[in-house]
């Protein structure tokens, strides 16, 4: 009898995992991934003269649809910086090659995607009186510090790991607001730590600041039945957000690994994964 119960529970968990995996639709992808997308943007980007004169800078969010043929259609500015920078961001998006469309099962589907195009005005040239002399002692510090240990997990190194592409664009598009959270009003930021291994892969993913732990509503006997039901739904939503934060970090492509004394080493990294109903409304699972 006990073996039958255990078998039934395992089958239920397996079915749940399969259903959840099938329910998450893959995002449209730029040929070559996020790294290639960022390289394309940087190659095509031309700072408008008008924006340079006015020292305008910032991040333009452009949302568009990738249709079933991979075409980029209906681009529009979701977050504006200035007319000239907005126009340049739209121009870049309209020049993009065909994408790999999203799928639902074996069927290609239309899906929205958001790119974040950043503009930083180059610094103005320094006047003669503004030049300073900087003296560094990096060589001396290297001689005094311990040699690199390739098995150790470092917290800080000379060259920290970096995402291959625009990390904000990745998190914005790949993070899904859990369907179970719809209508609960649940939102917040889960803090996740992970290790960037020497080959750039991600390991040891851990939610260190949990929404479910920090913000769950305590269920008491004094609650009305209606409020208890809402509280339970809210708590389940927070738990689902923690799980989604871990999933999106585990799903990241390989990073550029960190370096210590020019040696590739393992480095611990921390990221915040944000959830808001209006922000992630196009990314609901």
Coordinates of C-alpha atoms in Angstrom, one line a residue:
X1 CA 0.0 0.0 0.0
X2 CA 2.8 2.4 0.9
X3 CA 4.7 1.6 -2.3
X4 CA 1.6 2.3 -4.3
X5 CA 1.1 5.7 -2.6
X6 CA 4.8 6.7 -3.2
X7 CA 4.5 5.6 -6.9
X8 CA 1.4 7.6 -7.3
X9 CA 3.0 10.7 -5.8
X10 CA 6.1 10.4 -8.0
X11 CA 3.9 10.0 -11.1
X12 CA 1.9 13.1 -10.1
X13 CA 5.1 15.1 -9.6
X14 CA 6.5 13.9 -13.0
X15 CA 3.2 14.8 -14.8
X16 CA 3.2 18.3 -13.1
X17 CA 6.8 18.9 -14.2
X18 CA 6.1 17.9 -17.8
X19 CA 2.9 20.0 -17.9
X20 CA 4.8 23.0 -16.5
X21 CA 7.7 22.6 -19.0
X22 CA 5.2 22.4 -21.9
X23 CA 3.3 25.4 -20.7
X24 CA 6.4 27.7 -20.9
X25 CA 6.5 28.9 -24.4
X26 CA 10.1 29.6 -25.7
X27 CA 10.8 33.2 -26.4
X28 CA 11.6 34.3 -30.0
X29 CA 15.4 34.4 -30.4
X30 CA 17.8 36.5 -32.4
X31 CA 20.1 34.3 -34.6
X32 CA 23.1 33.6 -32.4
X33 CA 21.3 34.5 -29.1
X34 CA 21.6 37.5 -26.8
X35 CA 25.3 38.1 -27.4
X36 CA 24.7 38.3 -31.2
X37 CA 21.7 40.6 -30.6
X38 CA 23.8 43.0 -28.5
X39 CA 26.6 43.0 -31.1
X40 CA 24.2 43.8 -33.8
X41 CA 22.7 46.7 -31.9
X42 CA 26.2 48.2 -31.1
X43 CA 27.3 47.8 -34.7
X44 CA 24.2 49.5 -36.1
X45 CA 23.9 52.2 -33.5
X46 CA 24.6 55.8 -34.7
X47 CA 24.4 58.5 -32.1
X48 CA 22.1 61.3 -33.6
X49 CA 23.8 64.7 -33.9
X50 CA 20.8 66.3 -32.3
X51 CA 21.0 64.1 -29.3
X52 CA 24.8 64.7 -29.0
X53 CA 24.3 68.5 -29.0
X54 CA 21.7 68.2 -26.2
X55 CA 23.7 65.5 -24.3
X56 CA 20.7 63.3 -24.4
X57 CA 21.2 59.7 -23.2
X58 CA 19.2 56.8 -21.7
X59 CA 17.6 53.5 -22.5
X60 CA 14.9 53.2 -25.1
X61 CA 12.6 50.2 -24.7
X62 CA 11.3 49.0 -28.1
X63 CA 8.6 46.3 -28.2
X64 CA 7.8 44.4 -31.4
X65 CA 6.2 41.2 -32.6
X66 CA 8.2 38.3 -34.1
X67 CA 5.7 36.6 -36.5
X68 CA 5.6 33.0 -37.5
X69 CA 8.0 33.7 -40.4
X70 CA 10.6 35.4 -38.1
X71 CA 9.8 38.9 -39.3
X72 CA 10.1 41.8 -36.9
X73 CA 6.8 43.7 -37.2
X74 CA 4.9 46.5 -35.5
X75 CA 7.9 48.0 -33.6
X76 CA 6.9 50.8 -31.2
X77 CA 8.7 52.7 -28.4
X78 CA 7.4 51.5 -25.0
X79 CA 9.8 53.7 -22.9
X80 CA 11.0 56.9 -24.6
X81 CA 14.1 59.0 -24.0
X82 CA 13.9 61.7 -26.7
X83 CA 12.5 62.0 -30.2
X84 CA 15.9 61.6 -31.9
X85 CA 17.0 58.6 -29.8
X86 CA 13.6 57.0 -30.1
X87 CA 13.9 57.3 -33.9
X88 CA 17.4 55.7 -33.9
X89 CA 16.2 52.8 -31.7
X90 CA 13.3 52.1 -34.1
X91 CA 15.7 52.3 -37.1
X92 CA 17.9 49.7 -35.6
X93 CA 15.0 47.4 -34.8
X94 CA 13.6 47.7 -38.3
X95 CA 17.0 46.7 -39.8
X96 CA 17.1 43.4 -37.8
X97 CA 17.4 40.2 -39.7
X98 CA 14.8 37.4 -39.3
X99 CA 14.4 35.9 -35.9
X100 CA 13.7 32.4 -34.8
X101 CA 10.0 32.5 -33.9
X102 CA 8.4 31.2 -30.8
X103 CA 6.6 27.8 -30.8
X104 CA 3.7 26.3 -29.0
X105 CA 4.2 22.6 -29.4
X106 CA 5.1 22.0 -33.1
X107 CA 3.3 25.2 -34.2
X108 CA 5.1 28.5 -34.7
X109 CA 3.3 31.4 -33.1
X110 CA 3.5 35.2 -33.0
X111 CA 5.1 36.6 -29.8
X112 CA 6.1 40.0 -28.5
X113 CA 9.7 40.8 -27.5
X114 CA 11.3 43.9 -26.0
X115 CA 14.8 45.1 -26.7
X116 CA 16.5 47.8 -24.6
X117 CA 18.8 50.0 -26.6
X118 CA 21.1 52.2 -24.5
X119 CA 22.6 55.5 -25.5
X120 CA 25.5 57.0 -23.5
X121 CA 26.8 60.3 -24.7
X122 CA 30.6 60.3 -25.0
X123 CA 32.4 62.3 -22.4
X124 CA 33.3 65.9 -23.2
X125 CA 37.1 66.5 -23.6
X126 CA 38.8 67.7 -20.5
X127 CA 40.2 71.2 -20.2
X128 CA 44.0 71.5 -19.3
X129 CA 43.1 72.2 -15.7
X130 CA 41.0 69.1 -15.4
X131 CA 43.6 66.6 -16.3
X132 CA 44.8 64.6 -13.3
X133 CA 47.6 62.1 -12.9
X134 CA 46.6 58.7 -11.6
X135 CA 49.1 56.4 -10.0
X136 CA 48.2 52.7 -9.6
X137 CA 50.0 49.9 -7.8
X138 CA 48.4 46.9 -9.4
X139 CA 51.6 45.1 -10.0
X140 CA 52.6 45.5 -6.3
X141 CA 49.2 44.3 -5.2
X142 CA 49.4 41.2 -7.4
X143 CA 52.8 40.2 -5.9
X144 CA 51.4 40.5 -2.4
X145 CA 48.1 38.6 -3.0
X146 CA 47.7 34.8 -3.0
X147 CA 47.9 33.0 -6.3
X148 CA 44.7 31.9 -8.0
X149 CA 42.9 28.8 -6.8
X150 CA 40.9 27.3 -9.6
X151 CA 38.7 25.3 -7.2
X152 CA 37.8 28.2 -4.9
X153 CA 34.6 30.2 -5.4
X154 CA 35.5 33.9 -5.3
X155 CA 33.2 36.7 -4.2
X156 CA 35.3 39.5 -5.9
X157 CA 37.9 39.2 -8.6
X158 CA 39.8 41.6 -10.8
X159 CA 37.6 40.8 -13.9
X160 CA 34.1 39.9 -12.8
X161 CA 31.9 37.6 -14.8
X162 CA 29.7 39.2 -17.4
X163 CA 26.6 38.2 -19.3
X164 CA 27.1 37.8 -23.1
X165 CA 24.6 40.4 -24.3
X166 CA 22.3 42.9 -22.4
X167 CA 21.4 41.3 -19.1
X168 CA 18.4 43.6 -18.5
X169 CA 17.0 42.6 -21.9
X170 CA 17.4 38.9 -21.1
X171 CA 15.7 39.2 -17.6
X172 CA 12.9 41.5 -19.0
X173 CA 12.0 39.0 -21.7
X174 CA 12.7 35.7 -20.1
X175 CA 11.0 36.3 -16.7
X176 CA 7.4 35.1 -16.7
X177 CA 4.9 36.5 -14.3
X178 CA 3.3 33.2 -12.9
X179 CA -0.2 32.6 -14.1
X180 CA -1.1 31.5 -10.6
X181 CA -0.3 35.1 -9.4
X182 CA -2.7 36.8 -11.8
X183 CA -5.3 38.7 -9.8
X184 CA -3.5 38.4 -6.5
X185 CA -1.6 41.7 -6.7
X186 CA 1.6 39.9 -5.7
X187 CA 4.9 41.5 -6.8
X188 CA 8.4 42.0 -5.6
X189 CA 12.1 41.1 -6.1
X190 CA 13.7 37.8 -5.4
X191 CA 17.5 37.9 -4.8
X192 CA 19.3 35.0 -6.4
X193 CA 22.9 33.9 -6.0
X194 CA 24.7 31.6 -8.4
X195 CA 28.2 30.6 -9.4
X196 CA 29.7 31.3 -12.8
X197 CA 31.9 28.4 -13.5
X198 CA 35.2 28.4 -15.3
X199 CA 33.5 27.5 -18.6
X200 CA 30.9 30.2 -18.1
X201 CA 28.1 27.8 -17.1
X202 CA 25.8 28.6 -14.2
X203 CA 25.6 26.4 -11.1
X204 CA 24.6 26.5 -7.4
X205 CA 21.5 28.7 -8.0
X206 CA 19.9 29.7 -4.7
X207 CA 17.2 32.2 -3.8
X208 CA 18.7 33.9 -0.9
X209 CA 16.0 36.6 -0.4
X210 CA 12.8 34.8 -0.9
X211 CA 9.5 36.5 -1.5
X212 CA 7.6 33.6 0.0
X213 CA 9.7 33.8 3.2
X214 CA 9.8 37.5 3.6
X215 CA 6.3 38.6 2.5
X216 CA 4.0 35.6 3.0
X217 CA 0.8 36.4 4.9
X218 CA 0.5 34.4 8.1
X219 CA -2.7 32.3 8.1
X220 CA -4.6 32.5 11.4
X221 CA -7.8 31.2 12.9
X222 CA -9.1 34.7 13.2
X223 CA -9.3 35.2 9.4
X224 CA -12.6 35.1 7.6
X225 CA -12.9 32.2 5.1
X226 CA -12.7 34.7 2.2
X227 CA -9.6 36.5 3.5
X228 CA -7.9 33.1 4.3
X229 CA -8.5 32.0 0.7
X230 CA -7.0 35.2 -0.7
X231 CA -4.0 35.0 1.7
X232 CA -3.3 31.4 0.6
X233 CA -3.5 32.4 -3.1
X234 CA -1.2 35.3 -2.4
X235 CA 1.3 33.0 -0.7
X236 CA 1.2 30.5 -3.5
X237 CA 1.9 33.4 -5.9
X238 CA 5.0 34.4 -4.0
X239 CA 6.3 30.8 -3.9
X240 CA 5.8 30.6 -7.7
X241 CA 7.8 33.8 -8.1
X242 CA 10.7 32.4 -6.2
X243 CA 10.6 29.3 -8.4
X244 CA 10.4 31.4 -11.5
X245 CA 13.4 33.5 -10.4
X246 CA 15.5 30.3 -9.9
X247 CA 14.3 28.9 -13.3
X248 CA 15.2 32.0 -15.3
X249 CA 18.7 32.1 -13.7
X250 CA 19.3 28.4 -14.4
X251 CA 18.2 28.9 -18.0
X252 CA 20.8 31.6 -18.7
X253 CA 23.3 31.0 -21.5
X254 CA 26.9 30.8 -20.7
X255 CA 28.6 33.9 -19.3
X256 CA 32.1 35.3 -19.8
X257 CA 33.9 33.8 -16.7
X258 CA 35.7 35.8 -14.1
X259 CA 39.5 36.1 -13.9
X260 CA 41.9 36.4 -11.0
X261 CA 45.5 37.2 -11.8
X262 CA 44.6 36.5 -15.4
X263 CA 43.5 33.0 -14.4
X264 CA 39.9 31.9 -15.2
X265 CA 38.2 31.1 -11.8
X266 CA 34.8 30.3 -10.3
X267 CA 33.0 33.4 -9.1
X268 CA 29.8 33.9 -7.1
X269 CA 27.3 36.4 -8.5
X270 CA 24.1 38.0 -7.3
X271 CA 21.1 39.2 -9.3
X272 CA 17.6 40.6 -8.5
X273 CA 14.7 39.2 -10.5
X274 CA 11.7 41.5 -10.4
X275 CA 8.0 40.7 -10.7
X276 CA 5.2 43.2 -11.5
X277 CA 1.9 42.3 -13.1
X278 CA 2.0 45.2 -15.6
X279 CA 5.7 44.7 -16.4
X280 CA 5.5 41.0 -17.0
X281 CA 2.0 40.9 -18.5
X282 CA 3.3 39.8 -21.9
X283 CA 5.4 37.2 -20.2
X284 CA 2.8 35.1 -18.3
X285 CA 3.2 31.4 -18.0

